[in-house]
Amino acid sequence: GAASSLSAPKIEWLESEKPFVEQMHRAVAEAEKGNLQAAEESLTTVIEKAPHFAAAYNNRAQVRQFLQNASGARDDLTEA
């Protein structure tokens, strides 16, 4: 679908970060299925718990673009 351009980077993460990375991957999978609201909520949770994950901001920005939330997307890209 339209959200198929979302991607999570293939990076080695610290063991302590893996739960956040896994949640980000699940959010991307939800977006790819068209569940954009669920994806946005999940990515927001990742960002709240791990605000240093630029990839989560980037992915949420893409989801927000699909949701017609241009200002939210711009804010996320600025933060990333």
mmCIF file of C-alpha atoms in Angstrom, residues 5-49:
data_model
loop_
_atom_site.group_PDB
_atom_site.id
_atom_site.type_symbol
_atom_site.label_atom_id
_atom_site.label_comp_id
_atom_site.label_asym_id
_atom_site.label_seq_id
_atom_site.Cartn_x
_atom_site.Cartn_y
_atom_site.Cartn_z
ATOM 1 C CA SER A 5 7.869 3.056 1.707
ATOM 2 C CA LEU A 6 8.295 2.989 5.489
ATOM 3 C CA SER A 7 11.385 1.229 6.704
ATOM 4 C CA ALA A 8 13.284 0.633 9.868
ATOM 5 C CA PRO A 9 17.037 0.825 9.517
ATOM 6 C CA LYS A 10 19.114 -2.333 9.692
ATOM 7 C CA ILE A 11 21.365 -1.273 12.565
ATOM 8 C CA GLU A 12 22.908 -3.110 15.485
ATOM 9 C CA TRP A 13 21.122 -1.927 18.624
ATOM 10 C CA LEU A 14 22.109 -2.187 22.238
ATOM 11 C CA GLU A 15 20.395 -5.024 24.078
ATOM 12 C CA SER A 16 18.547 -2.516 26.276
ATOM 13 C CA GLU A 17 17.103 -0.806 23.186
ATOM 14 C CA LYS A 18 15.771 -3.923 21.483
ATOM 15 C CA PRO A 19 12.230 -3.713 22.946
ATOM 16 C CA PHE A 20 11.872 -0.221 21.467
ATOM 17 C CA VAL A 21 13.287 -1.315 18.121
ATOM 18 C CA GLU A 22 10.933 -4.297 18.028
ATOM 19 C CA GLN A 23 7.965 -2.030 18.760
ATOM 20 C CA MET A 24 9.097 0.320 15.988
ATOM 21 C CA HIS A 25 9.257 -2.614 13.561
ATOM 22 C CA ARG A 26 5.750 -3.701 14.591
ATOM 23 C CA ALA A 27 4.507 -0.156 14.027
ATOM 24 C CA VAL A 28 5.997 -0.137 10.529
ATOM 25 C CA ALA A 29 4.294 -3.464 9.831
ATOM 26 C CA GLU A 30 0.969 -1.984 10.985
ATOM 27 C CA ALA A 31 1.465 1.002 8.694
ATOM 28 C CA GLU A 32 2.225 -1.270 5.766
ATOM 29 C CA LYS A 33 -1.109 -3.033 6.433
ATOM 30 C CA GLY A 34 -2.873 0.321 6.346
ATOM 31 C CA ASN A 35 -3.382 0.602 10.108
ATOM 32 C CA LEU A 36 -1.959 4.103 10.189
ATOM 33 C CA GLN A 37 -3.580 5.290 13.420
ATOM 34 C CA ALA A 38 -2.281 2.244 15.309
ATOM 35 C CA ALA A 39 1.157 2.755 13.777
ATOM 36 C CA GLU A 40 1.223 6.407 14.815
ATOM 37 C CA GLU A 41 0.214 5.540 18.378
ATOM 38 C CA SER A 42 2.844 2.820 18.621
ATOM 39 C CA LEU A 43 5.584 5.068 17.252
ATOM 40 C CA THR A 44 4.528 7.787 19.705
ATOM 41 C CA THR A 45 5.008 5.288 22.525
ATOM 42 C CA VAL A 46 8.484 4.430 21.225
ATOM 43 C CA ILE A 47 9.378 8.128 21.052
ATOM 44 C CA GLU A 48 8.101 8.739 24.583
ATOM 45 C CA LYS A 49 10.216 5.860 25.934
#
